[in-house]
Short mmCIF file of C-alpha atoms in Angstrom, two decimals:
data_model
loop_
_atom_site.label_atom_id
_atom_site.label_comp_id
_atom_site.label_asym_id
_atom_site.label_seq_id
_atom_site.Cartn_x
_atom_site.Cartn_y
_atom_site.Cartn_z
CA MET A 27 116.07 156.47 166.86
CA SER A 28 114.22 158.19 164.03
CA ARG A 29 114.79 157.17 160.42
CA LEU A 30 116.10 160.56 159.39
CA SER A 31 118.40 160.90 162.38
CA LEU A 32 120.42 158.03 160.97
CA ALA A 33 121.11 160.09 157.83
CA VAL A 34 122.13 157.03 155.86
CA LEU A 35 121.23 153.39 156.42
CA LEU A 36 123.39 150.95 154.50
CA PHE A 37 122.17 147.78 152.84
CA GLY A 38 122.94 144.32 154.13
CA LEU A 39 124.22 142.79 157.32
CA VAL A 40 126.40 145.75 158.16
CA GLY A 41 128.16 144.40 161.21
CA ALA A 42 129.27 141.31 159.35
CA ALA A 43 130.15 143.10 156.15
CA PHE A 44 132.26 145.89 157.56
CA GLY A 45 134.09 144.21 160.40
CA GLY A 46 133.48 147.29 162.56
CA VAL A 47 135.41 149.73 160.38
CA LEU A 48 132.62 152.23 159.74
CA PRO A 49 131.24 155.05 161.88
CA ASN A 50 128.31 154.34 164.15
CA GLN A 51 125.76 156.08 161.95
CA TYR A 52 126.10 153.24 159.43
CA ALA A 53 125.50 150.46 161.94
CA ASP A 54 122.50 148.52 163.19
CA TRP A 55 120.46 147.49 160.27
CA GLU A 56 119.83 144.71 157.88
CA GLY A 57 118.61 144.46 154.28
CA PHE A 58 115.10 144.01 152.98
CA ILE A 59 113.30 143.05 149.79
CA VAL A 60 109.63 143.79 150.47
CA GLY A 61 106.76 142.49 148.37
CA GLY A 62 109.08 140.37 146.25
CA SER A 63 108.61 136.93 144.74
CA ASN A 64 110.56 133.69 144.89
CA ALA A 65 113.08 133.54 142.05
CA ASN A 66 112.98 130.63 139.61
CA ALA A 67 115.93 128.40 138.74
CA GLY A 68 118.06 130.11 136.11
CA GLN A 69 116.23 133.45 136.41
CA PHE A 70 119.26 135.18 137.94
CA PRO A 71 122.19 132.84 137.15
CA TYR A 72 124.67 135.62 137.90
CA GLN A 73 123.45 136.19 141.48
CA VAL A 74 125.91 135.07 144.16
CA SER A 75 125.79 134.80 147.93
CA LEU A 76 128.87 136.10 149.74
CA ARG A 77 129.35 134.15 152.94
CA SER A 78 131.68 133.99 155.90
CA ALA A 79 133.87 131.00 156.62
CA ALA A 80 131.07 129.90 158.96
CA ASN A 81 128.64 129.93 155.99
CA ALA A 82 126.73 133.04 157.11
CA HIS A 83 125.37 135.09 154.19
CA PHE A 84 126.46 138.72 154.52
CA CYS A 85 126.10 140.28 151.06
CA GLY A 86 125.17 139.64 147.46
CA GLY A 87 127.16 140.00 144.28
CA SER A 88 127.14 139.10 140.60
CA ILE A 89 129.27 136.91 138.33
CA ILE A 90 130.97 138.97 135.62
CA ASN A 91 133.38 136.37 134.16
CA ASN A 92 134.88 132.96 134.98
CA ASN A 93 137.03 134.29 137.79
CA TRP A 94 135.46 137.43 139.20
CA VAL A 95 132.42 138.64 141.14
CA LEU A 96 131.19 142.23 141.35
CA SER A 97 129.97 143.55 144.71
CA ALA A 98 129.94 146.67 146.91
CA ALA A 99 133.01 148.01 148.69
CA HIS A 100 131.02 148.47 151.89
CA CYS A 101 130.56 144.68 151.88
CA THR A 102 134.21 143.79 151.49
CA VAL A 103 136.25 146.55 153.17
CA GLY A 104 137.93 145.00 156.19
CA ARG A 105 137.25 141.41 155.13
CA THR A 106 139.88 138.76 154.46
CA THR A 107 139.79 136.27 151.62
CA ALA A 108 139.70 133.47 154.20
CA ASN A 109 136.41 134.87 155.49
CA THR A 110 134.85 135.55 152.07
CA ILE A 111 133.31 132.57 150.29
CA VAL A 112 131.36 132.87 147.02
CA VAL A 113 128.36 130.54 146.63
CA VAL A 114 126.73 130.23 143.20
CA GLY A 115 124.09 128.17 141.43
CA THR A 116 121.47 127.96 144.16
CA LEU A 117 118.22 129.67 145.06
CA LEU A 118 118.49 128.57 148.68
CA LEU A 119 120.72 129.73 151.50
CA ASN A 120 120.55 126.41 153.34
CA ALA A 121 121.11 123.98 150.48
CA GLY A 122 122.76 123.45 147.12
CA GLY A 123 125.16 125.57 145.17
CA GLU A 124 128.90 125.54 144.62
CA ARG A 125 131.31 127.07 147.11
CA HIS A 126 134.28 129.00 145.76
CA PRO A 127 136.92 130.32 148.18
CA SER A 128 138.13 133.80 147.29
CA SER A 129 141.76 134.56 146.47
CA GLN A 130 141.71 138.35 146.04
CA ILE A 131 139.53 141.31 147.01
CA ILE A 132 139.93 144.70 145.33
CA ASN A 133 138.01 147.66 146.74
CA HIS A 134 137.63 150.79 144.63
CA PRO A 135 140.39 153.20 145.72
CA GLY A 136 137.91 156.08 145.67
CA TYR A 137 135.45 154.41 148.04
CA SER A 138 134.44 156.61 150.96
CA ALA A 139 132.62 155.26 154.00
CA LEU A 140 131.52 158.82 154.76
CA THR A 141 130.03 159.80 151.40
CA LEU A 142 129.49 156.27 150.03
CA ALA A 143 131.12 157.34 146.77
CA ASN A 144 132.47 154.60 144.48
CA ASP A 145 130.87 151.78 146.46
CA VAL A 146 132.32 149.08 144.22
CA SER A 147 134.52 146.03 144.74
CA VAL A 148 135.52 142.89 142.88
CA VAL A 149 136.28 139.47 144.36
CA ARG A 150 138.39 136.84 142.61
CA VAL A 151 137.58 133.19 143.21
CA ALA A 152 140.31 130.60 143.70
CA THR A 153 138.59 128.09 141.40
CA PRO A 154 136.97 129.34 138.17
CA PHE A 155 133.23 129.16 137.64
CA VAL A 156 131.91 126.55 135.21
CA PHE A 157 128.99 128.13 133.41
CA THR A 158 125.65 126.30 133.24
CA SER A 159 121.99 127.28 133.03
CA THR A 160 122.14 128.35 136.69
CA VAL A 161 125.67 129.78 136.80
CA ALA A 162 126.41 132.46 134.20
CA PRO A 163 127.85 135.98 133.93
CA VAL A 164 125.85 139.16 133.56
CA ALA A 165 126.67 141.78 130.95
CA LEU A 166 127.79 145.16 132.27
CA GLU A 167 125.86 148.21 131.06
CA GLN A 168 127.97 150.50 128.89
CA ASN A 169 125.56 153.41 128.52
CA PHE A 170 124.21 155.96 130.97
CA VAL A 171 120.59 154.91 131.55
CA ASP A 172 118.66 157.93 132.76
CA SER A 173 115.38 156.18 133.55
CA ALA A 174 113.67 152.87 132.81
CA THR A 175 110.79 150.67 133.92
CA ASN A 176 110.80 147.03 134.97
CA ALA A 177 114.34 146.73 136.27
CA GLN A 178 114.98 143.79 138.59
CA ALA A 179 116.63 143.61 142.00
CA SER A 180 117.42 140.21 143.47
CA GLY A 181 118.93 138.67 146.57
CA TRP A 182 118.27 137.38 150.04
CA GLY A 183 117.49 140.60 151.92
CA GLN A 184 115.03 140.36 154.78
CA THR A 185 111.37 140.57 153.79
CA SER A 186 110.17 142.18 157.03
CA ASN A 187 111.52 144.03 160.05
CA PRO A 188 112.18 142.43 162.44
CA GLY A 189 112.73 139.16 160.66
CA SER A 190 115.26 136.67 159.41
CA LEU A 191 116.77 136.25 155.97
CA PRO A 192 114.53 134.34 153.56
CA ASN A 193 115.87 130.95 152.59
CA HIS A 194 114.69 131.38 148.99
CA MET A 195 116.15 134.07 146.72
CA GLN A 196 113.76 136.99 146.24
CA TRP A 197 113.33 139.39 143.33
CA VAL A 198 111.26 142.47 142.64
CA ASN A 199 110.52 144.86 139.78
CA VAL A 200 111.54 148.48 140.32
CA ASN A 201 111.79 151.59 138.17
CA ILE A 202 115.05 153.41 137.46
CA ILE A 203 114.53 157.13 138.05
CA THR A 204 116.57 160.19 137.14
CA LEU A 205 119.23 161.48 139.51
CA ALA A 206 117.34 164.77 139.75
CA GLU A 207 114.19 163.02 140.96
CA CYS A 208 116.22 160.83 143.29
CA ARG A 209 117.86 163.82 144.95
CA SER A 210 114.59 165.73 145.21
CA ARG A 211 112.99 162.87 147.17
CA HIS A 212 115.79 162.69 149.74
CA ASN A 213 116.65 165.21 152.44
CA VAL A 214 119.63 167.51 151.92
CA VAL A 215 122.13 165.27 153.71
CA ASN A 216 121.18 162.14 151.80
CA ALA A 217 120.77 163.95 148.48
CA ALA A 218 124.46 164.89 148.69
CA ARG A 219 125.27 161.18 148.66
CA VAL A 220 123.45 160.68 145.36
CA HIS A 221 126.57 161.12 143.24
CA ASP A 222 126.67 161.48 139.47
CA ASN A 223 128.07 157.94 139.27
CA THR A 224 125.15 156.40 141.16
CA ILE A 225 121.79 155.17 139.88
CA CYS A 226 118.47 155.17 141.75
CA SER A 227 115.39 152.98 141.81
CA SER A 228 111.90 153.59 143.10
CA SER A 229 108.81 151.52 143.77
CA PRO A 230 105.40 152.22 145.35
CA THR A 231 105.28 152.68 149.11
CA GLY A 232 105.00 149.32 150.83
CA ILE A 233 106.12 147.40 147.75
CA GLY A 234 109.43 146.52 146.20
CA MET A 235 113.04 146.80 147.15
CA CYS A 236 113.27 148.74 150.34
CA MET A 237 116.79 148.21 151.53
CA GLY A 238 117.81 145.24 149.52
CA ASP A 239 120.72 142.89 149.51
CA SER A 240 124.01 144.76 149.75
CA GLY A 241 126.35 144.30 146.82
CA GLY A 242 123.68 142.60 144.75
CA PRO A 243 122.70 143.50 141.18
CA LEU A 244 120.13 145.84 139.70
CA SER A 245 119.55 144.63 136.15
CA HIS A 246 117.55 145.75 133.13
CA ASP A 247 117.30 144.24 129.65
CA GLY A 248 119.85 141.58 130.57
CA ARG A 249 122.52 144.03 131.69
CA GLN A 250 123.59 144.99 135.18
CA GLN A 251 122.84 148.64 135.84
CA GLY A 252 123.74 149.01 139.50
CA ILE A 253 125.26 147.53 142.64
CA VAL A 254 123.14 147.80 145.79
CA SER A 255 124.70 150.53 147.95
CA TRP A 256 122.38 152.37 150.35
CA GLY A 257 118.87 153.45 151.24
CA ILE A 258 116.73 154.73 154.10
CA ALA A 259 113.54 153.60 155.83
CA CYS A 260 111.73 150.51 154.58
CA ALA A 261 109.26 150.61 151.70
CA GLN A 262 108.40 154.21 152.65
CA GLY A 263 108.82 155.64 149.17
CA PHE A 264 112.42 156.85 149.41
CA PRO A 265 114.53 155.93 146.37
CA ASP A 266 117.24 153.30 146.80
CA VAL A 267 120.74 154.11 145.60
CA PHE A 268 123.21 151.94 143.70
CA ALA A 269 126.72 152.37 142.36
CA ARG A 270 126.24 152.92 138.62
CA VAL A 271 127.88 150.13 136.63
CA SER A 272 128.38 152.13 133.42
CA SER A 273 130.31 154.80 135.34
CA HIS A 274 132.61 152.22 136.93
CA ARG A 275 132.80 149.80 134.00
CA ALA A 276 136.32 150.79 132.93
CA TRP A 277 137.68 150.28 136.46
CA ILE A 278 135.85 146.95 136.78
CA LEU A 279 137.20 145.62 133.48
CA GLU A 280 140.73 146.86 134.16
CA ASN A 281 140.87 145.02 137.47
CA THR A 282 139.24 141.78 136.32
CA ALA A 283 141.01 141.24 133.00
CA ASN A 284 143.35 138.55 134.31
#
């Protein structure tokens, strides 16, 4: 199957994340962070690992207050709270961290599996987070950032294809590019999925975030700019697309105030 024939390839462990609720064109791939580095303790204290009841990592997310995690709707649509566990405070998938069962999942009502619009969700934990140097919230960007250098993507996406998930959290520097440039570098079908409330990143071919860790954060200057949503190919120079936090900030705050 050619890369372009897939039209859109979603981030993350799609089969686990969606529970089989999406069309076939979204299936059969896993996330990647290519050319990244091992994260240091406390470097991304807001990064979380979303796991199944069997402790299988399926998506990333970010801590936004004592009770709530921000992630992508394509990660949580079709999932139950019993099968969604939030693990925080660890760099490793196989050791450490604190496990928090979830008590509520809210998917953005405007999310579309077809167009990938409004790919945002929030997950409430049953036991509040206790903030430390390795467990802390991230600030949500309020302003529309058109472009920027040295943004950071983090998570446990695969580092090669085929391959397994890295045990150690990875991170990579990427550049935020304009929506106009993002659309111009995708084909017509994919460009239509670069909505005004998305944000795009780019990195040199063969380096950087290629497909990334679904639901995980894109941050810049200490504020979360995006939520990993979708991309195509793997380190081939196509921009990656995120739900834009500033555009969804009001909805996020409204639904996580309690």
